[in-house]
mmCIF file of N, CA and C in Angstrom:
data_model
loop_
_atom_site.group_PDB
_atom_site.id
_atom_site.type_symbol
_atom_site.label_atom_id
_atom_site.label_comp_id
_atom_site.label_asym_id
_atom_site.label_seq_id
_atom_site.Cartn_x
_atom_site.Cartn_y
_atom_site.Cartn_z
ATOM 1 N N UNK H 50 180.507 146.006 -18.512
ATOM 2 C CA UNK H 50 180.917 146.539 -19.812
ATOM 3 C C UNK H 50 182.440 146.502 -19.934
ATOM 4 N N UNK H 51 183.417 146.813 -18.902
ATOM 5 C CA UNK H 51 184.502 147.201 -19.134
ATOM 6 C C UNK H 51 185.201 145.256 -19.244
ATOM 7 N N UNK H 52 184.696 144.434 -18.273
ATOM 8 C CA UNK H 52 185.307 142.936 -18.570
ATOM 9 C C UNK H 52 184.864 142.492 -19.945
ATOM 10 N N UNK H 53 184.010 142.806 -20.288
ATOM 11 C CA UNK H 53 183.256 142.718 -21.814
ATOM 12 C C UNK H 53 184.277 143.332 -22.742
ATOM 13 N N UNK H 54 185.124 144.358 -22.363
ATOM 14 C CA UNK H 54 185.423 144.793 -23.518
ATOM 15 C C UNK H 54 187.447 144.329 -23.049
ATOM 16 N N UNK H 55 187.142 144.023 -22.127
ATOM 17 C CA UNK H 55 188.879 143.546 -21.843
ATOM 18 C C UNK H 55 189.075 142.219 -22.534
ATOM 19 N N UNK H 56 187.422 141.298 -22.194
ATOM 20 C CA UNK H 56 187.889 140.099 -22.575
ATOM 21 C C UNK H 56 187.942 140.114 -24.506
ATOM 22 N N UNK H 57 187.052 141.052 -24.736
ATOM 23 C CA UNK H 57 187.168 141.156 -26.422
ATOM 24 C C UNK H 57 188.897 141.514 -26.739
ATOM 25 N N UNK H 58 189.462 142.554 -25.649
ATOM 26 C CA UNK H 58 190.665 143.052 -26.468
ATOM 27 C C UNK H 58 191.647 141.594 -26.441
ATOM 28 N N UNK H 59 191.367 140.754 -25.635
ATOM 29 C CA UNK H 59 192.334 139.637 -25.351
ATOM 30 C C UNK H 59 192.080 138.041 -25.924
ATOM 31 N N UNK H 60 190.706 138.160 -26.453
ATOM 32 C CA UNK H 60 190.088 137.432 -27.338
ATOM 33 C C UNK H 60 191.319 138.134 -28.834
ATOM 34 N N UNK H 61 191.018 139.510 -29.051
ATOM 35 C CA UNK H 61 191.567 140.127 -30.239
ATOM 36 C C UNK H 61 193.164 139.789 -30.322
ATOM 37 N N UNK H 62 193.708 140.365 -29.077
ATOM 38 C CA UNK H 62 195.670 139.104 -28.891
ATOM 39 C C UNK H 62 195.776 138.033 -29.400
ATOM 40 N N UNK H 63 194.593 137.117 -28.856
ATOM 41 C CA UNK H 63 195.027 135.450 -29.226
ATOM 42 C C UNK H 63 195.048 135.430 -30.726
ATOM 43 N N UNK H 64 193.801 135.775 -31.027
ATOM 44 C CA UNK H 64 193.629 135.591 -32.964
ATOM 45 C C UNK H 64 194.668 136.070 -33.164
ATOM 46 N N UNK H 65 195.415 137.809 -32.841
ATOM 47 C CA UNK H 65 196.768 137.711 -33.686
ATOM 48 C C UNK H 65 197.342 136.800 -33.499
ATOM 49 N N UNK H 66 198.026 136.245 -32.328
ATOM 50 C CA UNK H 66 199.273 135.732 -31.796
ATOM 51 C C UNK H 66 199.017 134.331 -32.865
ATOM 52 N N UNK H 67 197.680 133.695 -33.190
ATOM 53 C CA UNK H 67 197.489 132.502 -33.424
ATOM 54 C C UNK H 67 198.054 132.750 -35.333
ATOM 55 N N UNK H 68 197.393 134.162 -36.365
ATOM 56 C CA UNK H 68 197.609 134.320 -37.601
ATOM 57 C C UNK H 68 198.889 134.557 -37.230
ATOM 58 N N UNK H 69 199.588 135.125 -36.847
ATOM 59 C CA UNK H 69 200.857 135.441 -36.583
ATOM 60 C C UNK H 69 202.086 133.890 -36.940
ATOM 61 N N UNK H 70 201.154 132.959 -35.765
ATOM 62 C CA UNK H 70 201.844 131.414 -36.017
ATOM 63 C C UNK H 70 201.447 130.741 -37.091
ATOM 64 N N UNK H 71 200.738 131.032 -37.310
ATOM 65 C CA UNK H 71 200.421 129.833 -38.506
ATOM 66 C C UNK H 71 201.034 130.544 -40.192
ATOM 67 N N UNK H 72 201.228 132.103 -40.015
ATOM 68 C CA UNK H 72 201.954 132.696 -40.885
ATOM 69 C C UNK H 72 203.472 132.532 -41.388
ATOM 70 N N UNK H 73 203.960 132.415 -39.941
ATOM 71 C CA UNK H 73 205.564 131.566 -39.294
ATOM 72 C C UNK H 73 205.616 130.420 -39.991
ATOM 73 N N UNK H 74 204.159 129.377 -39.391
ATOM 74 C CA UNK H 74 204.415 128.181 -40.016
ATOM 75 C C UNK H 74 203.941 127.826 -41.377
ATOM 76 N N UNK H 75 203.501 128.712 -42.664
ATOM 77 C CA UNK H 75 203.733 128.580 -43.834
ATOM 78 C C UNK H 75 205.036 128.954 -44.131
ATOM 79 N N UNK H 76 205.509 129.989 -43.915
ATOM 80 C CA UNK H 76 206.634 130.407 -44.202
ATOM 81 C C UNK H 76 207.567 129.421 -44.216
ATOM 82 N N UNK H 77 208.121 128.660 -42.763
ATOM 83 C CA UNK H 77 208.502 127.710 -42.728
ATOM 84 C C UNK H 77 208.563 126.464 -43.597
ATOM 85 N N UNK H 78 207.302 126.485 -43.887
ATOM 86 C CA UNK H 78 206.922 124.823 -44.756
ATOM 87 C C UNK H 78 207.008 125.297 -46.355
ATOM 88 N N UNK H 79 206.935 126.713 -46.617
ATOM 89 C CA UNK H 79 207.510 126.633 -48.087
ATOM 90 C C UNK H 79 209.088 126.694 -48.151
ATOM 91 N N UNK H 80 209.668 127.306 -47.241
ATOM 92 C CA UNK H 80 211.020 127.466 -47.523
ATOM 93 C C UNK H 80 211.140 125.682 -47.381
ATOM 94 N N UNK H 81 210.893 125.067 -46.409
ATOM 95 C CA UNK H 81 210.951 123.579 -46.505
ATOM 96 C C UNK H 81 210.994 122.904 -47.521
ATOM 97 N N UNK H 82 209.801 122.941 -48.521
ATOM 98 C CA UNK H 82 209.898 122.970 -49.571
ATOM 99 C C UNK H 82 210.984 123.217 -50.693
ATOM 100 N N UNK H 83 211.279 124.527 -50.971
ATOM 101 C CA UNK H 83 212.024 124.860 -51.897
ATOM 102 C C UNK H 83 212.981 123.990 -51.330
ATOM 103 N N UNK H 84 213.632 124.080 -50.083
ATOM 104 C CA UNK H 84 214.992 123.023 -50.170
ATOM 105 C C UNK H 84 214.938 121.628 -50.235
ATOM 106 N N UNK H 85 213.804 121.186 -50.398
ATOM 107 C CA UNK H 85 213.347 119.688 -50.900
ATOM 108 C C UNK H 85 213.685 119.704 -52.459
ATOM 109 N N UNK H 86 213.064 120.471 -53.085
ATOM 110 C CA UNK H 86 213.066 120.583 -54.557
ATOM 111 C C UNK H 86 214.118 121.368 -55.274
ATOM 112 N N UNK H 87 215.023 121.450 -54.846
ATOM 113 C CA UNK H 87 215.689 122.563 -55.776
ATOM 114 C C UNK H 87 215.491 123.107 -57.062
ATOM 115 N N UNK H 88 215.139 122.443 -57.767
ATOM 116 C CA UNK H 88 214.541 122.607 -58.934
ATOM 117 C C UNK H 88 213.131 123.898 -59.234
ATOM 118 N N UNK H 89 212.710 123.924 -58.085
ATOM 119 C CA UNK H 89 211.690 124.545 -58.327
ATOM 120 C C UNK H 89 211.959 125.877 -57.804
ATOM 121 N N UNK H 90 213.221 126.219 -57.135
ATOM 122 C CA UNK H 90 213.558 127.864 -56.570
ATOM 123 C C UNK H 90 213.794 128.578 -57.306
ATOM 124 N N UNK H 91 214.247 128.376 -58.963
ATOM 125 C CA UNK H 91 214.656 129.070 -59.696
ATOM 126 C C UNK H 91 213.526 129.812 -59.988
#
């Protein structure tokens, strides 16, 4: 029970750590964006 529930809490880390990156990497790719387009930051 208790490796059952360690491996869930560390199963539960990765998914953050993973929304966490891929949150980074929108962020990233719109600001990317806007400085491609200037036009469109206004």
């Amino acid at each position: 029970m208790n490796a059952a529930l360690l491996m869930t809490k560390a199963a539960w880390a990765q998914c953050a750590a993973t929304v966490d990156a891929i949150a980074a990497c929108q962020a990233r790719a719109e600001r990317a964006a806007t400085v491609a387009d200037p036009g469109d930051a206004r």
